[in-house]
Structure formats: C-alpha cells, structure tokens
Coordinates of C-alpha atoms in Angstrom, one line a residue:
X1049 CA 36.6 -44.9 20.0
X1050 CA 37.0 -42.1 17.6
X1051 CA 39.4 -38.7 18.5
X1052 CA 37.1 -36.8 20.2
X1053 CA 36.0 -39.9 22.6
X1054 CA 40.0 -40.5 23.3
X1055 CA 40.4 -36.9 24.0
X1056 CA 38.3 -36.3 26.6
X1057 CA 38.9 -39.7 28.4
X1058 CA 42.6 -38.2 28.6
X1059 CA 41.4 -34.9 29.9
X1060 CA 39.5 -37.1 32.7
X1061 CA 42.1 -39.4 33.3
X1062 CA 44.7 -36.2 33.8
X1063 CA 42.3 -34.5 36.1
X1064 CA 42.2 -37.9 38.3
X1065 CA 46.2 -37.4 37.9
X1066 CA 46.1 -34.3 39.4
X1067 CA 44.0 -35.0 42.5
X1068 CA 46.2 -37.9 42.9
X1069 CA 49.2 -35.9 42.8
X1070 CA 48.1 -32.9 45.3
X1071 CA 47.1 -35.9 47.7
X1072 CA 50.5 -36.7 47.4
X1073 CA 52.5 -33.8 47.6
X1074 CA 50.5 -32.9 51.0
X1075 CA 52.6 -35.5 52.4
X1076 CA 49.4 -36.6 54.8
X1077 CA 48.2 -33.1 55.1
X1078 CA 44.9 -33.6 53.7
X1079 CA 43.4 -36.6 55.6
X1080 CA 43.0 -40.1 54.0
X1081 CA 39.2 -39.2 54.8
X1082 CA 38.8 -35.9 52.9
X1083 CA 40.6 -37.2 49.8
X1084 CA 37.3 -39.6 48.8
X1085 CA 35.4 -36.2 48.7
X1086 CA 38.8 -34.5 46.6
X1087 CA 37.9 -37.3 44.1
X1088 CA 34.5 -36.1 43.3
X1089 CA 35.8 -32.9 41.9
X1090 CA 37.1 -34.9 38.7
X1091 CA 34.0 -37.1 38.4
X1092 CA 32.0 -34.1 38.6
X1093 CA 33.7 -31.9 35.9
X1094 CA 34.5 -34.7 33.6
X1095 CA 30.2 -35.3 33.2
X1096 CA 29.7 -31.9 33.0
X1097 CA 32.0 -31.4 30.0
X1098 CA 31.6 -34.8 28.9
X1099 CA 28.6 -36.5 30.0
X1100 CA 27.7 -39.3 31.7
X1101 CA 30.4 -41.8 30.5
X1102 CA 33.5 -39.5 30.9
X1103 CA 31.8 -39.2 34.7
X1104 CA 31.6 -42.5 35.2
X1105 CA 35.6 -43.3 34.2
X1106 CA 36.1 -40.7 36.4
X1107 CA 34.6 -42.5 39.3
X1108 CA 36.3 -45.7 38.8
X1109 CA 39.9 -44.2 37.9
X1110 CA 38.9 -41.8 41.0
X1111 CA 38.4 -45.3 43.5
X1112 CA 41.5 -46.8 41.7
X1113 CA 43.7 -44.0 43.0
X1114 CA 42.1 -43.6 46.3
X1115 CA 42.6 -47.4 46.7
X1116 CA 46.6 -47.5 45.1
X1117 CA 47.9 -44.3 46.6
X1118 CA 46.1 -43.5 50.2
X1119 CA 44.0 -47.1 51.5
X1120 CA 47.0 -49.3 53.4
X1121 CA 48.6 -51.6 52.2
X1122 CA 49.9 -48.5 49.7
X1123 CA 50.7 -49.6 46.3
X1124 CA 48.3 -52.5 46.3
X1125 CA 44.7 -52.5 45.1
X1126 CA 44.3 -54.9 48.1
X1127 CA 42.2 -53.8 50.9
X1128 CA 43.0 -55.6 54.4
X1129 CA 40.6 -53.0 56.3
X1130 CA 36.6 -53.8 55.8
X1131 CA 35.9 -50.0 56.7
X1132 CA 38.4 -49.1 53.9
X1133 CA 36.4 -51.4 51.2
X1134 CA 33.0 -49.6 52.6
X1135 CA 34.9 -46.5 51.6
X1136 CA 36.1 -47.4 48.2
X1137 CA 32.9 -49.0 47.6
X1138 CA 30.6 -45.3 48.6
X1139 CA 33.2 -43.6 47.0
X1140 CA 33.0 -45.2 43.7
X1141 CA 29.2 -45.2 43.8
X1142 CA 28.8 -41.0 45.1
X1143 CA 31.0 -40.9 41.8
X1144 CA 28.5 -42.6 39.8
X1145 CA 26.1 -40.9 40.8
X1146 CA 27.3 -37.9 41.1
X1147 CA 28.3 -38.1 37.1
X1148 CA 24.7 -39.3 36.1
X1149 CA 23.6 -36.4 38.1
X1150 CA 25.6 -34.2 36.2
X1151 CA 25.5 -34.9 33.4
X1152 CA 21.8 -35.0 33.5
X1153 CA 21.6 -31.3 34.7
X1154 CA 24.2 -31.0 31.7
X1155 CA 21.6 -32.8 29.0
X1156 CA 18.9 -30.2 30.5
X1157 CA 21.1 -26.9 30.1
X1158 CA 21.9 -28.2 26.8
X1159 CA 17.7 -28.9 25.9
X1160 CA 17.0 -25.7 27.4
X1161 CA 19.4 -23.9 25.4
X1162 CA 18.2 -25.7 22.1
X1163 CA 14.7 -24.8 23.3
X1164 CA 15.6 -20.8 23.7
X1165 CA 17.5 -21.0 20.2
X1166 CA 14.5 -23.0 18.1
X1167 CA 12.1 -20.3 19.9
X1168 CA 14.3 -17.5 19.1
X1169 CA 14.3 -18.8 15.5
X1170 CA 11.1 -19.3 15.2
X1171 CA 10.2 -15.8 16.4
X1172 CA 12.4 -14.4 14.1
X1173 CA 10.5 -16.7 11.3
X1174 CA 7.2 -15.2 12.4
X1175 CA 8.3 -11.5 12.0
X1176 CA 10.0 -11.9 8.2
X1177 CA 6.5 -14.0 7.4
X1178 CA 4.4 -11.4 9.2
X1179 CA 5.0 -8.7 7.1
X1180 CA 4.0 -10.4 3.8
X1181 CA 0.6 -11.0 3.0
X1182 CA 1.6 -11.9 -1.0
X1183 CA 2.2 -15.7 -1.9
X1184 CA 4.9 -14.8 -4.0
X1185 CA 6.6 -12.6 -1.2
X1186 CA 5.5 -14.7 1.3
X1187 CA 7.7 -17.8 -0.2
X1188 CA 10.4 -15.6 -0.6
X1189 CA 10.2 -14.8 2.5
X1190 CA 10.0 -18.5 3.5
X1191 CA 13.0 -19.3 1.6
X1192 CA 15.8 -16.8 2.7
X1193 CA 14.8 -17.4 6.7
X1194 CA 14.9 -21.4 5.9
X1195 CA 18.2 -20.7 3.9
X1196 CA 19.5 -18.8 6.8
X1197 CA 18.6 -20.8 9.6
X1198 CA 19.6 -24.1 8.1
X1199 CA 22.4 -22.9 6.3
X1200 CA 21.3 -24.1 3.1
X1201 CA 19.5 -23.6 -0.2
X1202 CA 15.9 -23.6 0.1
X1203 CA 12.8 -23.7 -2.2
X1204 CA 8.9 -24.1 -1.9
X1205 CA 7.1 -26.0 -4.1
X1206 CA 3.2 -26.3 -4.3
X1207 CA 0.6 -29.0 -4.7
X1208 CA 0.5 -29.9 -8.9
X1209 CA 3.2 -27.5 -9.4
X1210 CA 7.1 -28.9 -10.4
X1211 CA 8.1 -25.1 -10.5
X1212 CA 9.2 -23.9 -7.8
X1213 CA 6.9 -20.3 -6.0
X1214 CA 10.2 -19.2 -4.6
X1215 CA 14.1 -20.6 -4.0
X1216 CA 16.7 -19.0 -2.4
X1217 CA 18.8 -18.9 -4.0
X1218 CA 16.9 -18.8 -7.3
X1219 CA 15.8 -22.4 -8.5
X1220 CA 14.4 -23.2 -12.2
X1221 CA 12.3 -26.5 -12.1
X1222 CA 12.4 -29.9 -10.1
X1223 CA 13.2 -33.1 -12.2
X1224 CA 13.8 -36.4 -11.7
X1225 CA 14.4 -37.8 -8.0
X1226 CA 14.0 -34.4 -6.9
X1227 CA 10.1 -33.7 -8.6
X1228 CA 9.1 -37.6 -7.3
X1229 CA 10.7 -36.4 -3.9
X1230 CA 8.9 -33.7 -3.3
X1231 CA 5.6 -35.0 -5.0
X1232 CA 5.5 -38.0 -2.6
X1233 CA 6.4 -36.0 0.4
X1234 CA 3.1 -33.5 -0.6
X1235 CA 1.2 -36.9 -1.0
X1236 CA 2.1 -38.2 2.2
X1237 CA 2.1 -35.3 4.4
X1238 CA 5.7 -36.4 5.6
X1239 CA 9.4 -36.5 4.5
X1240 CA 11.0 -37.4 1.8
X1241 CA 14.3 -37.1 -0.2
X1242 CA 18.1 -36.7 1.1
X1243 CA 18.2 -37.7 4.5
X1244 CA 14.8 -39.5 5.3
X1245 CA 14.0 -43.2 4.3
X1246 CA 12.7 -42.3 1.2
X1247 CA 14.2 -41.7 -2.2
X1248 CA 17.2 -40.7 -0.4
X1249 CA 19.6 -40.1 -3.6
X1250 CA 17.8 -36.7 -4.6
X1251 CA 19.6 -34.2 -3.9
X1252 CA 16.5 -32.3 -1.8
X1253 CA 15.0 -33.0 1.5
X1254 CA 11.5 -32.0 1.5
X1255 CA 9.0 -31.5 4.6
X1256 CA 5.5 -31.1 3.9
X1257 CA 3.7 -27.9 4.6
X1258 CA 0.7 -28.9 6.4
X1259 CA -2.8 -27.2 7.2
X1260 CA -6.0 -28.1 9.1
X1261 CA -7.3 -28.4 5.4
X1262 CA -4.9 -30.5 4.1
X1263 CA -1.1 -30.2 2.6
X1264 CA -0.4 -26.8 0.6
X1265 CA 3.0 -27.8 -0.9
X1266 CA 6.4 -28.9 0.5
X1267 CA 9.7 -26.8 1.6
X1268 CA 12.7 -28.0 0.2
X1269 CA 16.5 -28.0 1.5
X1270 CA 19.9 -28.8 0.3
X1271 CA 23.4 -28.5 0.8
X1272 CA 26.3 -28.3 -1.6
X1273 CA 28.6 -30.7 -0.2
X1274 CA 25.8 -33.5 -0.6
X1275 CA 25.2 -33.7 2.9
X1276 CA 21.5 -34.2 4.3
X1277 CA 20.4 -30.5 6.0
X1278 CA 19.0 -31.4 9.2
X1279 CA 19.3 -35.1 10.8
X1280 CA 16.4 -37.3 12.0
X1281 CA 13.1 -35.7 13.1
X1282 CA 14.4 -31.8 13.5
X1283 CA 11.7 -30.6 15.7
X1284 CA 12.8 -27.2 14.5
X1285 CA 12.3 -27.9 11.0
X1286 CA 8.7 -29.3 11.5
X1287 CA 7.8 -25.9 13.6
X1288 CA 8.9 -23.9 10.3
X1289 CA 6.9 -26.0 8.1
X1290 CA 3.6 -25.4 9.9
X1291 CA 4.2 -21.8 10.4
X1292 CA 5.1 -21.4 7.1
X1293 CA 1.9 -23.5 5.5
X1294 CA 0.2 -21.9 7.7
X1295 CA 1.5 -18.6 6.6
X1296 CA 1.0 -19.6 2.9
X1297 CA -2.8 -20.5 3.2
X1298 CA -3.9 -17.1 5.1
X1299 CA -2.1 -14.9 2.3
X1300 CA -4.3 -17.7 -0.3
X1301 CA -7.4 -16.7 1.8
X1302 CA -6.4 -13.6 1.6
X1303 CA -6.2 -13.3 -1.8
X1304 CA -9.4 -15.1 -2.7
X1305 CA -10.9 -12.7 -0.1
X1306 CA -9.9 -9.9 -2.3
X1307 CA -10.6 -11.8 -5.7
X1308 CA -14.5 -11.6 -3.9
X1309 CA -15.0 -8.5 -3.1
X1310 CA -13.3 -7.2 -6.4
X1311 CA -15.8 -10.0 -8.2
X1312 CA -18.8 -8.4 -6.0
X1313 CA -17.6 -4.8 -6.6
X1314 CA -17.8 -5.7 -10.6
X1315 CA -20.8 -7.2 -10.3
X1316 CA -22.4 -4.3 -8.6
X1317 CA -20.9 -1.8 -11.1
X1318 CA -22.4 -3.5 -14.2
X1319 CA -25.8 -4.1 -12.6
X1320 CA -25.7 -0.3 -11.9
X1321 CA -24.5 0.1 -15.4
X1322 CA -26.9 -2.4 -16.7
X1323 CA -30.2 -1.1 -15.0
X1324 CA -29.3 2.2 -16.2
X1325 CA -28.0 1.8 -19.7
X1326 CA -31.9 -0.3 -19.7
X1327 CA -33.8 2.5 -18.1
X1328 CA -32.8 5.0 -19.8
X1329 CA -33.3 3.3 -23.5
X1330 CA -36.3 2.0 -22.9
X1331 CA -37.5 5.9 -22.5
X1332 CA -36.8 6.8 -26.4
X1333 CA -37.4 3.0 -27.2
X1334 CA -41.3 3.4 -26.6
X1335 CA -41.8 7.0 -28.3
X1336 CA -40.0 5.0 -31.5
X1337 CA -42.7 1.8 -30.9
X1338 CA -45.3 4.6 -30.7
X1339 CA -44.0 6.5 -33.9
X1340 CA -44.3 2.9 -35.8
X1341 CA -48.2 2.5 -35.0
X1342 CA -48.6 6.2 -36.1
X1343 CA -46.7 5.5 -39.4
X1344 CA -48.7 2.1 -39.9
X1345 CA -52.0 3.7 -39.0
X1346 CA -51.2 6.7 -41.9
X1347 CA -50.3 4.2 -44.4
X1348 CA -47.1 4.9 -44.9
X1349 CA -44.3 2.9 -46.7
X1350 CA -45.4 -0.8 -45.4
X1351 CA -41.9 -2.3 -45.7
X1352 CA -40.2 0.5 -43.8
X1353 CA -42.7 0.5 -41.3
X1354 CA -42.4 -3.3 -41.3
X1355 CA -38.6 -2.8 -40.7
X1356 CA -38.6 0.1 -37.7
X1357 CA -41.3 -1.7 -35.9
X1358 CA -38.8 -5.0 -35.9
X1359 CA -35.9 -3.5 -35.1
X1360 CA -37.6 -0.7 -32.5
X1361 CA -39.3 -4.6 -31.0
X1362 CA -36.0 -6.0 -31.1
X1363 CA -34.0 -3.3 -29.2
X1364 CA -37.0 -3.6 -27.0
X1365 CA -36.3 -7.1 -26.4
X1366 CA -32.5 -6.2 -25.5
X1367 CA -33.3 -3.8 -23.0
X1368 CA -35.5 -6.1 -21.5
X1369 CA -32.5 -8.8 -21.2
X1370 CA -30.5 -6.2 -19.7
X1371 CA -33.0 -5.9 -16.8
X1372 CA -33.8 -9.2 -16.5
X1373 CA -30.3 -10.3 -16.1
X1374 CA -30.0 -7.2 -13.2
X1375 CA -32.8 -8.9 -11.1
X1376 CA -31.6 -12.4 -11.8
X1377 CA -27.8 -11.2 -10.4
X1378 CA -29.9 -9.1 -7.1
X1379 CA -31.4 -12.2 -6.5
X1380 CA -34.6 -10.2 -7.1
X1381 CA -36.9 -12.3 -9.0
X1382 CA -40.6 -13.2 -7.4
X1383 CA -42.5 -15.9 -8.5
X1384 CA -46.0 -15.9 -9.2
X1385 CA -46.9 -19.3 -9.7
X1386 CA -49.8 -20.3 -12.1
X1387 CA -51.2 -23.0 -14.5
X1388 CA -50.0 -22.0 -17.7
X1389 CA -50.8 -24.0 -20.7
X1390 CA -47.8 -25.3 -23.0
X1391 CA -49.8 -24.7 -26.6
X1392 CA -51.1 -21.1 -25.2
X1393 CA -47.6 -20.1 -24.1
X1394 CA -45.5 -21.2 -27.5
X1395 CA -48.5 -19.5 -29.3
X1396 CA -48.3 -16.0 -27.1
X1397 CA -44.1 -16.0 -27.7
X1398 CA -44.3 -16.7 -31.2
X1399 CA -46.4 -13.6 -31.9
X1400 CA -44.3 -11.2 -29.6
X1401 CA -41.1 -12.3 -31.6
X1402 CA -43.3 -11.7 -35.0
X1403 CA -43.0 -13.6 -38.1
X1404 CA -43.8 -17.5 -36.8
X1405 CA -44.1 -18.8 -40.1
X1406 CA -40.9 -20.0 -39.9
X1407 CA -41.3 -21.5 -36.8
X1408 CA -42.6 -25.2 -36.6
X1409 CA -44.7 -26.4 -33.4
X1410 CA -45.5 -30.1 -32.3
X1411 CA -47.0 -29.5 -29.2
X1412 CA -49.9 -31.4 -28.4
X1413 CA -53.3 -29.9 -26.4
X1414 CA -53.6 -32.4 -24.2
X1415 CA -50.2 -31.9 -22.5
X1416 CA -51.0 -31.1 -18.9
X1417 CA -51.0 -27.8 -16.9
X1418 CA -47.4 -26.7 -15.3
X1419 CA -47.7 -24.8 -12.6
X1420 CA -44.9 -21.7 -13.8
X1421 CA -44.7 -17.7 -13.5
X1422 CA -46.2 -17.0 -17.3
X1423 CA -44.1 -14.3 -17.5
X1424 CA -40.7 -15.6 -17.0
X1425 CA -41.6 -18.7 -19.0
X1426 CA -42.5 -16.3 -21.6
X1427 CA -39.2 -14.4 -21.8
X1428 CA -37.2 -18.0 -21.6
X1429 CA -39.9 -18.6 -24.9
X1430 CA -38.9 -15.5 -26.5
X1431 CA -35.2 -15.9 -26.2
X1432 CA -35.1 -19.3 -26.9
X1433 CA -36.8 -18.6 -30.2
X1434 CA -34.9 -15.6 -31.0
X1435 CA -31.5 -17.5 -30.0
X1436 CA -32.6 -20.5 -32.4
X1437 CA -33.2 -18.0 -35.2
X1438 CA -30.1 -16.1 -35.2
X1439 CA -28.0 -19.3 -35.6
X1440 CA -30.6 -21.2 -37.7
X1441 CA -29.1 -20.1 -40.4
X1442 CA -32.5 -19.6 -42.3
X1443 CA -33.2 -22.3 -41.9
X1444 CA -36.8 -23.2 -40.1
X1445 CA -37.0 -23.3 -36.1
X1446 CA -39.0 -26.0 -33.8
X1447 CA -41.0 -26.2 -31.1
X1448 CA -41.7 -29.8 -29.3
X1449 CA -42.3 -30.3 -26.1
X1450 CA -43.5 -34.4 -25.1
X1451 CA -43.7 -36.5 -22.0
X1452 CA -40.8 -37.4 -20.6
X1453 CA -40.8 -39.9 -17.6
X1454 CA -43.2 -38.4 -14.7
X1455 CA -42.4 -35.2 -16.6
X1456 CA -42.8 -33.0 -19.8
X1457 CA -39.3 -31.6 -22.0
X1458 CA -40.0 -28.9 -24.5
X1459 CA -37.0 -28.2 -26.8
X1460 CA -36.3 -25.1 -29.3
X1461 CA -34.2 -26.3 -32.2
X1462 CA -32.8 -24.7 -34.8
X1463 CA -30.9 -26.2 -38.2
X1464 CA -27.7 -24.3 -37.8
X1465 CA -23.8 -25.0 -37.5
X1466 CA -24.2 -26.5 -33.9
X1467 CA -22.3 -25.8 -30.8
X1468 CA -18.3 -26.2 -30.9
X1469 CA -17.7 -29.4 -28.3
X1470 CA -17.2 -28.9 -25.3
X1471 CA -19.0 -25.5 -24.8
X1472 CA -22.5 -27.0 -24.0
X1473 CA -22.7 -25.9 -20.8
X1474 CA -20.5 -22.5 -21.7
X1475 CA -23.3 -20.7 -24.0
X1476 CA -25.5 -20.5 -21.0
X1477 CA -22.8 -18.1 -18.8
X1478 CA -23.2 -14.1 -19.0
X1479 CA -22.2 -12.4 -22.0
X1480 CA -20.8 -15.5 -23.5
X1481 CA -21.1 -16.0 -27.4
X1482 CA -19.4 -18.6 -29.3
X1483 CA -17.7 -18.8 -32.1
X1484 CA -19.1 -16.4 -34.8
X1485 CA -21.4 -14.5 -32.9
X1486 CA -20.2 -11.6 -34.1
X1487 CA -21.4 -11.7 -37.4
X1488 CA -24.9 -13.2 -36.2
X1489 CA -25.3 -10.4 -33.4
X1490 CA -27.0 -10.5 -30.1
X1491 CA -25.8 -9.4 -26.4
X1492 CA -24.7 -12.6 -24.7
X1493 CA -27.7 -12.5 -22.2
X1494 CA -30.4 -14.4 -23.9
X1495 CA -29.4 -17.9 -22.8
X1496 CA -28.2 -16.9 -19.5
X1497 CA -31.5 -15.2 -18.9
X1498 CA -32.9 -18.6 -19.8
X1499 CA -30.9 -20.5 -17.3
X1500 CA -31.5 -18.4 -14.6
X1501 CA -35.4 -18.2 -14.9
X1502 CA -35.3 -21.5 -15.4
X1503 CA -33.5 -22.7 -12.0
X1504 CA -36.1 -19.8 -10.4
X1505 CA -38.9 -21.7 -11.4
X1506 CA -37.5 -25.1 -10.9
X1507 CA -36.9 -26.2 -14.0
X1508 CA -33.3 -27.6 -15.7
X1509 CA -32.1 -26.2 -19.6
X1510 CA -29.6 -27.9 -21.1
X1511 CA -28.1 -27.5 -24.4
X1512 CA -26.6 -30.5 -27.3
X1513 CA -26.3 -30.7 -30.9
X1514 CA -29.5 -32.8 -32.2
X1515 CA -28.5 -36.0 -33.3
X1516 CA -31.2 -36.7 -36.3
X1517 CA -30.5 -33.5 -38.0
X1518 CA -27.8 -30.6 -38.4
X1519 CA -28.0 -27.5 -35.3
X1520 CA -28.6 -27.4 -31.5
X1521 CA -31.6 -28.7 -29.7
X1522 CA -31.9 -26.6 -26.5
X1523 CA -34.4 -28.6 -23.8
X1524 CA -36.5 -27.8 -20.9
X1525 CA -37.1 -30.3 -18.6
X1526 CA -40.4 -29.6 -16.4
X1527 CA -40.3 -32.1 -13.5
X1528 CA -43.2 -33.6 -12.5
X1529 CA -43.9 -31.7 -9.2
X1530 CA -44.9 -29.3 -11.3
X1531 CA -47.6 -30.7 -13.2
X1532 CA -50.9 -30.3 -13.3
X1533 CA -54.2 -31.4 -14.4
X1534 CA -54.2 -32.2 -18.2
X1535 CA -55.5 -29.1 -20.4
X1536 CA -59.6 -28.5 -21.0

C-alpha cells in the first residue's frame, strides 16, 4: 500500500471516528436505530473521494463501531440479539452498496469530465488545423497543439522521409531507434517506440497518421525526463492522429489540385501560343515557298535556290509540328482510316523531306495493306526521317519494315552516337532533346508528334540503340488488327 492508499484509508477511518464519537457524546440522544443510517455518511463520502475500496472499509469499520459502541453487550463484538445481527448485517451491506454506488456515479463524473476535456481539446485541434491549408504550416500547426496538449515535444514525420515536415520545438533528423520507430509504426499503421510494446528504448513515441487511403506519416512525442507521453491506448491521442492525417492529406489534395489547374492553365497558354506562333508563320512561310518556284522557274542561282527552298520546306515542316502538337494536346485529332500501302508511303515521305539518296529502304511490295490515316502516318514518316538525319551524323539513314508475329514493325535508323541510357522512353516527351541537341538543332516536337499519332492510330513507337551497328533504331509496331489484304 503506497502513501496515497494509506492516506485516504486514514481519512476514512477518522471519518468512521467521528460518527462514532458524536454517537457517543449524545449520550443516547440519537437512537441506536438512527445511528446505522449516521454510518452511511462516512461510507458514502469515503467512495466518492476515494472510490469503491475506501467505501467499502468504510462500511465494515462503520458495522464494527455500530456493533462495539451502540449493539448490547457494549464493548463486545458479540451480538446476543438476532434483530441486532439483522441490523449489523443490512447495515454493513446498504454500506457496500452504497460505496459501489458511489463510487460508480464517481467513475462516470470523472469519464464525463475526461470526455468534455478530450472534446474541448480536440475542438481546439480542429480550429489551429483549420486555418492552414499548407503541408508545411499545417504540420506546424500539428506540432505546437500536440506539444501543448501533451506537454511535450512533438514532430511529424512522413512516409520515406527520416526528416522531420515539422517539430516543435525544431527537430533535425530521426536516427537510430528513433528512424526504425517511427518507420515501423508508418508500416504498421499502429504504435511504436517509448511507451508501446515495440522498440521501447527510443526516445519517441510514435502513432500513425492514418487515412481511408492508407497511412500518410506518423506524429511523434517525447518528454525530457525519459518518461513515455501518454500511457496505454490514449483515446485522445488516436483522435489527434486521424484529425491530423486527415488534415494533412486534404492540404496534399489540395495542393495537387492546384498543381492541375496551374499544369492545365500552362498547357492552355502554350497551345494558344503554339497555334498562333504556327498561324501566323505559316502566312510569310508560303509567299517565301512561292518566291522559290519563281527563282527556280527564272533560272536563277541553282544552289541558292536549292538552299531557300530547303530551309523555307524546313521551317514549313516546324510550323506544321507546332500545330500538330496543338491538336494532339486538344485531343483534336480525327481519323480517317484507309489502306495505305507501306512501299507508297516511305516513297511519298522521302520526297517531301527531299534529298533520299541518303536514305536506304528494305521494304518489301508484298507487305500487306494497314488500315492507317495516310496523313498522320505521313508526318510520323517525315519526322522520323528528319529526326534520324539530324543525329545520323552523315552518316546514311534506313528504312525496314518486316513481319513481326501476326504483325508488321517498320524501324527508321540512323548511324549516329545513340541515345544516353536510360532516356529511351524520355526522347519521346514534349520539347525534350537530349544531350547535344543544341548543336544538331530541331524543336523538341518531332518524336512526341510521333508518339502521339501513333497511340491515335493504334499503333506503339519505341526507341533503343541498334545492337548490330552504331545509332538508334526507332520501331513502329503495327498490330495485326490492323492489317489488311497483302498489296496488288
């Protein structure tokens, strides 16, 4: 029995003493009856201060007294008279029962006053959290009401992170104990650390901060004097971790939310930007192209004529990336689906682009049919070709297409440095260029042009570095839904 047990079992046994001792000093004023009911005073405030057990020492000290100092014979704890033992024996048990009663409506009181202070808390909680919609802000937000409602230091730690997003007060990195701690308690969607069953000699408790979707990070607590911050299953604590997980994913929703719209508001600028920039070249691009045919057809220089014509058809070509690239991101292309023939379509590309002789084709004529929009297919033709050229170093560029499986591949490979590893699926994103582009030239839009008339048509592009010879092979793979009779 430790201090405070021995203390209130004296405060008890004095407040039996002093019903005792008024009985007695009455001098038979107070009948023998009434004093039974005198005892229940002490049995009654003894659980109410000190619960059920105090009550119930109360009762049998109470009956001990009654029986000693007012049941004949006095000074005995013998009872000759049955009614007297009846009355000892109810007296002893209203006792009991009064305690348990007590101290029952004492437990309740004291739940309902818990209750009011974790709801008080946790409404104060809500309106620190409520006026942050920033992670960051949010956490410290998180911290300082943990810290303060806890009375300790708190942090918050997220899933893959050993940094704390926030302490209070301000916490560098987790280590050791502390980093497994709070790792496993994020894995487990439980507790873990000082005070819980597992790894309890770090110095942080952790609770994990869990939502519908799954566990966002953990809140960590500790005290100074080593002590674990709450004890057992606090049901206050675990109501501050959901609001604040809670909390944490709306301002990450949030956030992506805004990450969207500023993504969407981007996109629409530079298709605005793009379709206009295209437009209104394309104006001054054909009275050049038309200036060239006059030059040719008066017999001017043939080399500079050779020259504008190129560069006027290669601009040309750029423009016409830029507007493709605005009605692949509109979601604007329509397909008009025909037979096109392999050999006819290489042929067709190769003399848009101009100067094929450095070109090689292996494509046989009696590939079949694919069913494809000629046009697109052309302009994933011409930028293939022109891509392959730019980085072929010179060097000559081919054409193959073959069976493959139930299907056909047709690959555009050039003999140049190859593609860094790693960035194979890279070169086909919007205006990405690799590596010493800059001194090759070019827009970033030809291959993403490609991939995205190529998905629109059903069809997959992927890019490697060739494996027989030096440079890229970039490959078309036409399924074989798509085919067709085999070619006249």
């Amino acid at each position: 029995m430790n201090r405070i047990e021995l203390r209130a079992t004296a405060e008890t046994l004095l407040m039996v003493a002093a019903v005792t001792g008024i009985g007695l000093a009455s001098h038979g004023r107070i009948p023998t009856s009434a004093m039974d009911l005198l005892y229940l005073v002490p049995v009654a405030v003894a659980a109410r201060l000190h619960g059920l057990g105090q009550g119930i020492i109360a009762g049998i000290a109470s009956a001990l007294a009654y029986n000693f100092f007012f049941v004949p014979p006095l000074r005995t704890l013998r009872i000759d008279d049955n009614e007297n033992i009846v009355t000892v024996i109810a007296l002893l048990a209203v006792a009991v029962f009064t305690s348990r009663l007590t101290a029952q409506l004492r437990s309740q009181a004291r739940d309902a006053q818990a209750a009011a202070m974790r709801n008080a808390a946790l409404a104060s909680f809500a309106r620190q959290l409520a006026g942050s919609s920033d992670e960051v802000a949010l956490a410290h937000a998180i911290c300082a009401e943990a810290a303060r409602i806890f009375d300790a230091d708190a942090l918050v730690v997220l899933r893959g992170h050993d940094v704390p997003l926030a302490a209070a007060p301000p916490f560098d990195r987790l280590a050791g104990l502390d980093l497994q701690a709070a790792q496993h308690c994020i894995e487990s969607g439980g507790r873990s650390g000082r005070g819980t069953a597992t790894l309890q000699a770090a110095d942080w408790s952790f609770v994990a901060l869990p939502t519908p979707s799954g566990v966002v990070g953990a809140l960590g607590l500790a005290r100074g004097d080593g002590r674990a911050p709450v004890d057992g299953d606090d049901p206050l604590l675990a109501s501050i971790a959901t609001q604040a997980a809670l909390a944490l994913e709306r301002a990450a929703l949030a956030r992506e939310l805004h990450d969207v719209a500023a993504l969407r508001e981007r996109d629409r600028l530079r298709g605005a930007l793009l379709s206009s920039v295209g437009h209104d070249l394309r104006t001054p691009l054909t009275a050049i192209l038309a200036a060239s045919a006059e030059l040719r057809a008066t017999a001017a220089d043939p080399a500079l004529v050779a020259t504008l014509d190129s560069e006027a058809r290669r601009l040309d070509r750029y423009i016409a990336n830029l507007l493709d690239m605005v009605r692949i991101e509109a979601g604007a292309i329509r397909l008009n689906l025909e037979p096109v023939d392999l050999v006819d379509a290489v042929a067709a590309a190769l003399r848009d682009v101009r100067g094929g002789e450095d070109v090689k084709v292996d494509v046989a004529a009696d590939l079949p049919l694919v069913r494809l929009d000629a046009q697109l297919f052309h302009h994933i033709l011409i930028n293939l070709i022109d891509n392959a050229r730019r980085h072929g170093a010179g060097a000559p560029v081919t054409i193959a297409a073959a069976k493959h499986g139930d299907g056909l591949t047709l690959a555009v490979c050039d003999a140049g440095p190859g593609l860094p590893p790693g960035s194979e699926a890279r070169v086909f994103d919007t205006f990405t260029r690799l590596e010493g582009s800059d001194r090759i030239g070019g827009t970033g839009l030809g291959l993403a042009i490609v991939k995205g008339f190529a998905e629109a048509m059903g069809l997959r592009v992927s890019a490697a570095n060739r494996t027989e010879a030096r440079g890229a092979a970039f490959t078309l793979e036409l399924p074989a839904p798509l085919l067709l009779a085999a070619a006249p």
